[in-house]
PDB file of C-alpha atoms and ligand atoms in Angstrom:
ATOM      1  CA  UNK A   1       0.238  -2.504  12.913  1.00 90.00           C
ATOM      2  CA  UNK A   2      -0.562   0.725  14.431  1.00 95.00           C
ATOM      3  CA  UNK A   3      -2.722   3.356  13.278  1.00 98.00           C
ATOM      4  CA  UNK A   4      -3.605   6.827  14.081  1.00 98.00           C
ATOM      5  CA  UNK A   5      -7.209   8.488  13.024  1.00 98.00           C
ATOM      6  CA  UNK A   6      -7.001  12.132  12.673  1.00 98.00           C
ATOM      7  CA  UNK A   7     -10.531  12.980  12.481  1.00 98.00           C
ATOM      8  CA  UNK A   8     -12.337  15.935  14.276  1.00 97.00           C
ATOM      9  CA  UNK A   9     -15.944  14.542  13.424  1.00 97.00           C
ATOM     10  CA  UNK A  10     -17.300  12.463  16.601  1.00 98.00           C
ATOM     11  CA  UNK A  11     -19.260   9.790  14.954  1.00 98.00           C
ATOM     12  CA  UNK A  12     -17.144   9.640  12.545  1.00 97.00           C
ATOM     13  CA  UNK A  13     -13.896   8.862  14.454  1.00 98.00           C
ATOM     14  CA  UNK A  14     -15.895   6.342  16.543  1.00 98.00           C
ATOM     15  CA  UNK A  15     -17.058   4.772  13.628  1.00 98.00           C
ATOM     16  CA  UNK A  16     -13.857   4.580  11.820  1.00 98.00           C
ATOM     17  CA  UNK A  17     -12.132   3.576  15.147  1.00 98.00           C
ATOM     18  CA  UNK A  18     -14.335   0.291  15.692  1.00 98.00           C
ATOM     19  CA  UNK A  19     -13.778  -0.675  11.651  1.00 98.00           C
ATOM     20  CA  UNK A  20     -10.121  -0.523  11.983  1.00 97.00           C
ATOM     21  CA  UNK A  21      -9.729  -2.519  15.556  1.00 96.00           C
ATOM     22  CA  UNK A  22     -12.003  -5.347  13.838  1.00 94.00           C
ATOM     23  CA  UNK A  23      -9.093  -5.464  11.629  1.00 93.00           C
ATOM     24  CA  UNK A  24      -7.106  -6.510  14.341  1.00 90.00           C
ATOM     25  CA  UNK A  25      -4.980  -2.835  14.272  1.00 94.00           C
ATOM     26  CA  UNK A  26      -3.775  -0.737  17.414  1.00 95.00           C
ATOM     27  CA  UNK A  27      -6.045   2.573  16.476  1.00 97.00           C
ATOM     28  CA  UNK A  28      -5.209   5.888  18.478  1.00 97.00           C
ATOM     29  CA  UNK A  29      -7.446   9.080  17.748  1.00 98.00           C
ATOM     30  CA  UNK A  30      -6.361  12.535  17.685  1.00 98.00           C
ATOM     31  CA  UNK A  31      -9.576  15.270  17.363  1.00 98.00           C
ATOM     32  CA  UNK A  32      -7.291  18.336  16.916  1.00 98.00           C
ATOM     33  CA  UNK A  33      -4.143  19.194  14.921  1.00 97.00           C
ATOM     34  CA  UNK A  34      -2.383  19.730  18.100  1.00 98.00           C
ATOM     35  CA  UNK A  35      -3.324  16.692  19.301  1.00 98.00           C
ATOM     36  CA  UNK A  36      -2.262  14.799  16.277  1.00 98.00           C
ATOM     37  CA  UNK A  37       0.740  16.680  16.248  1.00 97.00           C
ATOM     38  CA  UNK A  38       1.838  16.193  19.313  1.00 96.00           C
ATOM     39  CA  UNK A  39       1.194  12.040  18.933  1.00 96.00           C
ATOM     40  CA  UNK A  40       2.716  11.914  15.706  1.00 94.00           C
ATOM     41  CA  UNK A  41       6.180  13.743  17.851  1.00 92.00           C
ATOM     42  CA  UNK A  42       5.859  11.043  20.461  1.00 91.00           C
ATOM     43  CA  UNK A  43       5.020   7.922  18.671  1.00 92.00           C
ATOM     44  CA  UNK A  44       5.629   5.912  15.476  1.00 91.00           C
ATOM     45  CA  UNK A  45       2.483   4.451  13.484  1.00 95.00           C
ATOM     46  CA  UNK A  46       2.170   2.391  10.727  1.00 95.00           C
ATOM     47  CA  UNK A  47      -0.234   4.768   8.710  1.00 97.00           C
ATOM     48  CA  UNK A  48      -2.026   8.089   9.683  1.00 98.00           C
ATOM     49  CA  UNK A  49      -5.780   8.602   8.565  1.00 98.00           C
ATOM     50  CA  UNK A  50      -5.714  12.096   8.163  1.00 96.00           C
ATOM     51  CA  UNK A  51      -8.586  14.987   7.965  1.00 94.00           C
ATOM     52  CA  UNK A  52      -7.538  18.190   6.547  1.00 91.00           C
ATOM     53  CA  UNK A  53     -10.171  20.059   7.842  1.00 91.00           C
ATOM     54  CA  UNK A  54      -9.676  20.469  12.199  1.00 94.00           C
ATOM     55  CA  UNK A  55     -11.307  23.171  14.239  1.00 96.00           C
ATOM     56  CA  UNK A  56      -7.550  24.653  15.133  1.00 97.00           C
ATOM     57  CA  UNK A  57      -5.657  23.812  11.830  1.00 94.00           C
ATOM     58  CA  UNK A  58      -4.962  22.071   8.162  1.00 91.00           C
ATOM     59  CA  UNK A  59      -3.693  18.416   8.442  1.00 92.00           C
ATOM     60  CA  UNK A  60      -1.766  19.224   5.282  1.00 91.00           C
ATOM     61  CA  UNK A  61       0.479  21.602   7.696  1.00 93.00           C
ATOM     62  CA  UNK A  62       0.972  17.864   9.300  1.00 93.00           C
ATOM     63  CA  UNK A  63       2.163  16.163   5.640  1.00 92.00           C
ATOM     64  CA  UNK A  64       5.942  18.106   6.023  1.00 85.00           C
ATOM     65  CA  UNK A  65       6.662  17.202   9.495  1.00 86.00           C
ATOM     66  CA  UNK A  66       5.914  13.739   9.008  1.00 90.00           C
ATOM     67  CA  UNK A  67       8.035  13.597   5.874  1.00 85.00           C
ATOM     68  CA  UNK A  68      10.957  14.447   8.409  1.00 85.00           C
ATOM     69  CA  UNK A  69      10.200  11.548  10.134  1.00 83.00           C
ATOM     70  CA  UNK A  70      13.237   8.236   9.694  1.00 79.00           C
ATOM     71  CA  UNK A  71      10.471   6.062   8.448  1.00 82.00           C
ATOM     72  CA  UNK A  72       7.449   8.203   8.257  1.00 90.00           C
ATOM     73  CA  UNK A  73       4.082   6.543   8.014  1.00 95.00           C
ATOM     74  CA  UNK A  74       1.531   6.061   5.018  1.00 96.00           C
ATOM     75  CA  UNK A  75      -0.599   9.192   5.156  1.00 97.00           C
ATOM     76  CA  UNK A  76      -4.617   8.187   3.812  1.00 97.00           C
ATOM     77  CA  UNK A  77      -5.968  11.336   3.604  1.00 95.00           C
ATOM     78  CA  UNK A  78      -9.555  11.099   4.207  1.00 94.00           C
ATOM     79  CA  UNK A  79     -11.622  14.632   3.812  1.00 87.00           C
ATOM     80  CA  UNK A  80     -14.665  16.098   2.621  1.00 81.00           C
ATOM     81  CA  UNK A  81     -12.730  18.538   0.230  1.00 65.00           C
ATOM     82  CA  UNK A  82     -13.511  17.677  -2.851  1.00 61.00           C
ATOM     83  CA  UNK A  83     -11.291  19.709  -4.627  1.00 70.00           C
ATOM     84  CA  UNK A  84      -8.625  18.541  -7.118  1.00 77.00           C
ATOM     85  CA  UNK A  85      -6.106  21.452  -5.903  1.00 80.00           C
ATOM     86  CA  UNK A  86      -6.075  19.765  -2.524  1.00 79.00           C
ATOM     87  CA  UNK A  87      -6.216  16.631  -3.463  1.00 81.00           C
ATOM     88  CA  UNK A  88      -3.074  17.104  -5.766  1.00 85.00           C
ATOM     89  CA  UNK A  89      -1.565  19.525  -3.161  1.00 88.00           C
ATOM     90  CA  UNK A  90      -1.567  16.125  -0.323  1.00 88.00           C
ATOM     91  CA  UNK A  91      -0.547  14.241  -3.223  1.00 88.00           C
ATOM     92  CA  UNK A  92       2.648  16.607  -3.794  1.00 90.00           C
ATOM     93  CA  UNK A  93       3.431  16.845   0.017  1.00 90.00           C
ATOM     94  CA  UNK A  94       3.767  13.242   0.658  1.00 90.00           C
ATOM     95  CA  UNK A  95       0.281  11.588   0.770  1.00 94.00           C
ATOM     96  CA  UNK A  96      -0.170   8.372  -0.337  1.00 95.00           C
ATOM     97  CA  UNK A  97      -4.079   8.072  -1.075  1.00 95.00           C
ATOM     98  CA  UNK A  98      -7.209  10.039  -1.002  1.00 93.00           C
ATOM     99  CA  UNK A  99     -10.408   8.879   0.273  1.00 94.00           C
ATOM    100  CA  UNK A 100     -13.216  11.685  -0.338  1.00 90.00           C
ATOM    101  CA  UNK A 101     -16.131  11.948   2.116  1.00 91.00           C
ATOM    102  CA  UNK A 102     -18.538  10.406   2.347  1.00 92.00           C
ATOM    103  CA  UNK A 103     -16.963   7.015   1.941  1.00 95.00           C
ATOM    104  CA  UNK A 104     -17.822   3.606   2.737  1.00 97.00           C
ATOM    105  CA  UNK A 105     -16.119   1.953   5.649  1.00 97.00           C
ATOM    106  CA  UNK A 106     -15.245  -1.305   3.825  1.00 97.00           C
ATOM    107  CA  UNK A 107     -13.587   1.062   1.402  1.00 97.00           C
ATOM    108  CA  UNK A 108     -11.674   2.540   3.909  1.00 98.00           C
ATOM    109  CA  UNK A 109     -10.615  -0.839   5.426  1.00 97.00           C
ATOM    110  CA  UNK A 110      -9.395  -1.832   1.714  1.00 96.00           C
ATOM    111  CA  UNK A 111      -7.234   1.042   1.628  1.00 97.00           C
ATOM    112  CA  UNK A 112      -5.607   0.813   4.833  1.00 97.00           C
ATOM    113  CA  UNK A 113      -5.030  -2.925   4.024  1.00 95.00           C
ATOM    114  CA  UNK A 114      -3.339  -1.598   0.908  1.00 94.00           C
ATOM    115  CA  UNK A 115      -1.228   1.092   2.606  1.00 95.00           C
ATOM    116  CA  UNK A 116       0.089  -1.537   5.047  1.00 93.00           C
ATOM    117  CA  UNK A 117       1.296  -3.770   2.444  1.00 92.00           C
ATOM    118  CA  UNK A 118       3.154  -1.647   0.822  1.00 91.00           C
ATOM    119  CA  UNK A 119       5.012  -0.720   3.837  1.00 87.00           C
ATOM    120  CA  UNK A 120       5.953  -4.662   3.824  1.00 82.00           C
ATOM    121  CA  UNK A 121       7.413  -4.170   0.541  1.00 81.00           C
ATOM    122  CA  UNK A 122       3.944  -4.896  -1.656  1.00 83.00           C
ATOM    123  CA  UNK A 123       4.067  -8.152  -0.220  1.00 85.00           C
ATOM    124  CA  UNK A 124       1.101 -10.377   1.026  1.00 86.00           C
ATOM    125  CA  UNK A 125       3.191 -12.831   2.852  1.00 92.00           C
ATOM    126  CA  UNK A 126       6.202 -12.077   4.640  1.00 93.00           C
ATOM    127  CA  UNK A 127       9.009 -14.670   5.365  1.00 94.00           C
ATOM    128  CA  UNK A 128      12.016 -14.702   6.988  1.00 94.00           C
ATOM    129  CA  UNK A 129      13.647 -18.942   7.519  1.00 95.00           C
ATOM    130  CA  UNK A 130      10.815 -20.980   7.954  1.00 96.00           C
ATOM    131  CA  UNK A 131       8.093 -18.696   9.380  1.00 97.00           C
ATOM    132  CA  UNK A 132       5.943 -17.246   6.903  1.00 96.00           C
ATOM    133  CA  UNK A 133       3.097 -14.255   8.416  1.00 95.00           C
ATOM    134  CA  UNK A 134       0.011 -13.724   6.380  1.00 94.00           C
ATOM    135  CA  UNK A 135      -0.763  -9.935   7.501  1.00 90.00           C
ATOM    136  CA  UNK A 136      -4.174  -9.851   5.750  1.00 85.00           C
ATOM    137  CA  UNK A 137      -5.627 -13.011   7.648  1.00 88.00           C
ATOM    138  CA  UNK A 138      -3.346 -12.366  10.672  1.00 90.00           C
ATOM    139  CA  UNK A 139      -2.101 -16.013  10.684  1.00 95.00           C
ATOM    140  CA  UNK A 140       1.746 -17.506  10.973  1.00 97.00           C
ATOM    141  CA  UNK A 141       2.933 -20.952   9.375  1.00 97.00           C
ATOM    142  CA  UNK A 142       6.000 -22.694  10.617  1.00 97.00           C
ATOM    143  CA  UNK A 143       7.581 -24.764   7.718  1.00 96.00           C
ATOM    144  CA  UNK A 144       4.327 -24.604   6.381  1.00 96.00           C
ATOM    145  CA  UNK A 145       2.685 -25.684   9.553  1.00 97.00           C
ATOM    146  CA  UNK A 146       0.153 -23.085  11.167  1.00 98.00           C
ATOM    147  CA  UNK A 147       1.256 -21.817  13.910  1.00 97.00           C
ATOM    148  CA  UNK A 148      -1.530 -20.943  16.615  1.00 97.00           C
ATOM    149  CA  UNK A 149      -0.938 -17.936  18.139  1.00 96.00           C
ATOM    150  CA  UNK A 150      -2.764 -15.254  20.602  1.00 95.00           C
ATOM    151  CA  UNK A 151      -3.847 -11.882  19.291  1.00 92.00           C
ATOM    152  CA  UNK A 152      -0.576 -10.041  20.793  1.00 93.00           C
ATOM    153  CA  UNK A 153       1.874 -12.670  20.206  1.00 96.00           C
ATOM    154  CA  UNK A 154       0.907 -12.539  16.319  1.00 96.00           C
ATOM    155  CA  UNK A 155       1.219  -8.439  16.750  1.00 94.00           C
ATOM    156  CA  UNK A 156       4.778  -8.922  18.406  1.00 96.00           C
ATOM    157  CA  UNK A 157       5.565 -11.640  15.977  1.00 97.00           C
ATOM    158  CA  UNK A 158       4.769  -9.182  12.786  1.00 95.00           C
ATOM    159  CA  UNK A 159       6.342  -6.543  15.236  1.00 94.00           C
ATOM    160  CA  UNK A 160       9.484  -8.369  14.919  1.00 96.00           C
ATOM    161  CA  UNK A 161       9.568  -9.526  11.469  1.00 94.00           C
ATOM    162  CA  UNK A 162       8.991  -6.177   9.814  1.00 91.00           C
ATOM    163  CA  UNK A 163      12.314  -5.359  11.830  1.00 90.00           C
ATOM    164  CA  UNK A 164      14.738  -8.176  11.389  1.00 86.00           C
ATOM    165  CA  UNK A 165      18.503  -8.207  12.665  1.00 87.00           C
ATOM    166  CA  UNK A 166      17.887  -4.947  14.608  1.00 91.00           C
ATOM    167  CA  UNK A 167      17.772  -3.923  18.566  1.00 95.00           C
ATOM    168  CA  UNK A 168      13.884  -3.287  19.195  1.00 94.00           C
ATOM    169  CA  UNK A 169      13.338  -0.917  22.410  1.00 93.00           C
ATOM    170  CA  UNK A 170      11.055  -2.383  24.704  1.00 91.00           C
ATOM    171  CA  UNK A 171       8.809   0.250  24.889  1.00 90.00           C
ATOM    172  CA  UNK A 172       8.707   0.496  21.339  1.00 91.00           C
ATOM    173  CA  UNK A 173       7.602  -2.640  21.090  1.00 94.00           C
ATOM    174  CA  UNK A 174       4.865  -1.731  24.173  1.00 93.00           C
ATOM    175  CA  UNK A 175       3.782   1.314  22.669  1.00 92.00           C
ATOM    176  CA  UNK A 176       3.443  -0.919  19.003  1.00 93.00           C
ATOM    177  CA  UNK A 177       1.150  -4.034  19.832  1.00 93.00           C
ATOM    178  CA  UNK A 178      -0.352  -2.359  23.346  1.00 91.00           C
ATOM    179  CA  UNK A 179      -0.782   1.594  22.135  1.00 91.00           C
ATOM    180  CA  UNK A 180       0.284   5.133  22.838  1.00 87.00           C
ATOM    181  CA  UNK A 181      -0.220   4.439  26.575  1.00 81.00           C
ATOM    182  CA  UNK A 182       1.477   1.747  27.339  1.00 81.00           C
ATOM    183  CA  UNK A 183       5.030   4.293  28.081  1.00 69.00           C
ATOM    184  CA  UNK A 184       2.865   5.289  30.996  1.00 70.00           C
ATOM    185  CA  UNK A 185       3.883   2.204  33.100  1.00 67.00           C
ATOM    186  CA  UNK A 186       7.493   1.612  34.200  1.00 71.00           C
ATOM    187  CA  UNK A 187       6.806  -1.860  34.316  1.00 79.00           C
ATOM    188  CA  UNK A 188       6.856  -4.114  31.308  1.00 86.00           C
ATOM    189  CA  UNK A 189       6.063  -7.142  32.918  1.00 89.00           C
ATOM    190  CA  UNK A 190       3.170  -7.918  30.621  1.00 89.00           C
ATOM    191  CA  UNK A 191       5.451  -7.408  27.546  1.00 91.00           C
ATOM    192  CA  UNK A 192       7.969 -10.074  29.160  1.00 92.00           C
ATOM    193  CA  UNK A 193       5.281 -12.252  29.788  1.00 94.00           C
ATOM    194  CA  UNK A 194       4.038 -12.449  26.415  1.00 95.00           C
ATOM    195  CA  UNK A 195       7.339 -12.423  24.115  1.00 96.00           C
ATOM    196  CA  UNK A 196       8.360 -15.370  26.366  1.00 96.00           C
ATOM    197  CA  UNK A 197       5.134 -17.419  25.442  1.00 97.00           C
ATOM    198  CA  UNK A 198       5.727 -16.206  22.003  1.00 97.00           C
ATOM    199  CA  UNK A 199       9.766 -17.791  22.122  1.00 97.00           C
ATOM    200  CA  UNK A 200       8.385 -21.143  23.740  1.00 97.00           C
ATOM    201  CA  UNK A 201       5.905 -21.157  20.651  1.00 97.00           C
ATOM    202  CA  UNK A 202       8.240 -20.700  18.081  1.00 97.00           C
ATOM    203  CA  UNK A 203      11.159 -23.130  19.775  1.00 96.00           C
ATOM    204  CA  UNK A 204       8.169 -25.916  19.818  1.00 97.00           C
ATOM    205  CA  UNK A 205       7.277 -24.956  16.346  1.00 97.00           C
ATOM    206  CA  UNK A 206      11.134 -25.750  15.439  1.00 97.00           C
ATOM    207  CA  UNK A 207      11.094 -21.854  14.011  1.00 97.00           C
ATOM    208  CA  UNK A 208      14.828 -20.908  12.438  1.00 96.00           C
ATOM    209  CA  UNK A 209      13.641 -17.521  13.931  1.00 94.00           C
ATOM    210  CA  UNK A 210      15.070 -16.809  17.626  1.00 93.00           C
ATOM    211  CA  UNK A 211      14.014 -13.894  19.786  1.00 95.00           C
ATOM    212  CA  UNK A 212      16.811 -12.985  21.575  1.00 95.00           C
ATOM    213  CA  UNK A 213      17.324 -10.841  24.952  1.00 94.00           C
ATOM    214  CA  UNK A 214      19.478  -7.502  24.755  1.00 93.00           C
ATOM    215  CA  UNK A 215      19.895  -7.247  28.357  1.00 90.00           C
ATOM    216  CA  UNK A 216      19.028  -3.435  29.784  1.00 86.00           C
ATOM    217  CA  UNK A 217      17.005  -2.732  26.286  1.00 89.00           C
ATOM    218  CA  UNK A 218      15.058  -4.972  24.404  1.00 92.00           C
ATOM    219  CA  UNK A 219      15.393  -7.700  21.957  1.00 96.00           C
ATOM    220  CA  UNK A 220      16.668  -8.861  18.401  1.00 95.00           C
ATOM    221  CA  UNK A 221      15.581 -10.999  16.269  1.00 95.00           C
ATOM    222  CA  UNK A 222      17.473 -13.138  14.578  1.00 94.00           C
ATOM    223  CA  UNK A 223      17.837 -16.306  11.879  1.00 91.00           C
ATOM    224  CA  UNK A 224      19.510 -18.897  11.921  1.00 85.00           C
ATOM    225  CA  UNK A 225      19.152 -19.962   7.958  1.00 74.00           C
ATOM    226  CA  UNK A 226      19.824 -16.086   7.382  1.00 57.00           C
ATOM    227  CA  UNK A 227      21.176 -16.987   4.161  1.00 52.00           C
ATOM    228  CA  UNK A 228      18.751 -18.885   2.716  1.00 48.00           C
ATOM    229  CA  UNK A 229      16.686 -16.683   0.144  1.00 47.00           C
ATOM    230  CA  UNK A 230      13.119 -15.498   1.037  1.00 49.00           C
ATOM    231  CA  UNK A 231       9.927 -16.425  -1.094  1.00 48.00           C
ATOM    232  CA  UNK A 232       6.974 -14.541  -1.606  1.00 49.00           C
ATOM    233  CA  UNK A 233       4.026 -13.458  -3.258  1.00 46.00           C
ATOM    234  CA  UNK A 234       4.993 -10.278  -4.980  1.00 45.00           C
ATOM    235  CA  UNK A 235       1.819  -8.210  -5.223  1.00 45.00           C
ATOM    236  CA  UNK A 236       1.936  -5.324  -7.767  1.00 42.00           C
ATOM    237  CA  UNK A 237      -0.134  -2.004  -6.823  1.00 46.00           C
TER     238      UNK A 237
HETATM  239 CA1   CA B   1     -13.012  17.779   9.828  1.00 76.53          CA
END
């Protein structure tokens, strides 16, 4: 899960920043609107912490031209106006939460957490043949088995299984579980690397899951027990 903190306030943002990558997340920063504008153009995120107030601009101006966006990210707006007009305003244009300053960092967490299961469908547990991923506690079963696996090859894992039965770019995968910067090198050997440790786990595991090559682009993943119908947790909100 990736994350982007728009949030012009120094100790703030480094705060907020070292609470989220506990969690495990990919957290970029953006200090200005053009900054976060510009990031939210190049890259995808999972959900976008967003302060209205920036020295050069109103991160509601932001709300509309992430809306435009194929699968545009949960927006947690996080701001010291305390007004209900802009609070109902972000509401209107697209946002999915508020979070008034001052708030309390576990709070935030708690939100976040919230936001990015309901971009898995409100589901705590996601399963797709006999793999199951538990997103909160960032852990992976195999037939009910766990399955130990390293910090990235769980992020590639969830990576994958958010996006079943479709092409994933190699670079978006990069730029996903490594951050904005990894489409600054040409050379994806460390992505190889780990997806291939990642395959070797699962095929030891006996997963029904199989990472396949698209040669020139990327990979797919795909089921074997396809058909077989999914089980879950349903959480409602
Ligand atoms: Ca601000």
């Amino acid at each position: 899960m990736k994350l982007l903190v728009v949030e012009d306030e120094p100790g703030l943002r480094d705060m907020m920043t070292e609470v989220l990558k506990q969690q495990g997340w990919v957290v970029e920063t953006a200090s200005t609107y053009a900054d976060a504008e510009e990031k939210i153009g190049l890259y995808e995120y999972d959900c976008i912490l967003l302060d209205l107030m920036l020295p050069d601009g109103n991160g509601l101006d932001l709300l509309a031209e992430l809306q435009q966006k194929g699968n545009p990210p949960q927006v947690l707006i996080t701001s010291a106006k305390a007004a209900v007009e802009d609070r109902v305003k972000g509401l209107d244009l697209g946002a999915d939460d508020y979070l008034p300053k001052p708030f309390d960092l576990g709070e935030l967490v708690a939100r976040v957490k919230s936001q990015l299961r309901r971009r898995q469908g409100g589901k705590r547990t996601l399963q797709i043949g006999n793999v199951e991923l538990f997103p909160d506690e960032r852990r992976a079963k195999v037939d009910g088995r766990p399955l130990e696996l390293l910090h990235k090859e769980y992020h590639i894992l969830h990576y994958f299984m958010t996006r079943p039965m479709r092409v994933i770019d190699k670079q978006a995968l990069a730029e996903a579980v490594w951050g904005d910067h990894a489409d600054q090198s040409d050379n994806y050997n460390y992505v190889y690397q780990q997806v291939a440790n990642l395959k070797k786990k699962l095929k030891a595991a006996k997963a029904t899951l199989q990472i396949k090559s698209v040669y020139g682009f990327g990979y797919k993943l795909e089921c074997e027990d396809a058909g077989k119908p999914e089980t879950d947790t349903a959480e409602k909100d």
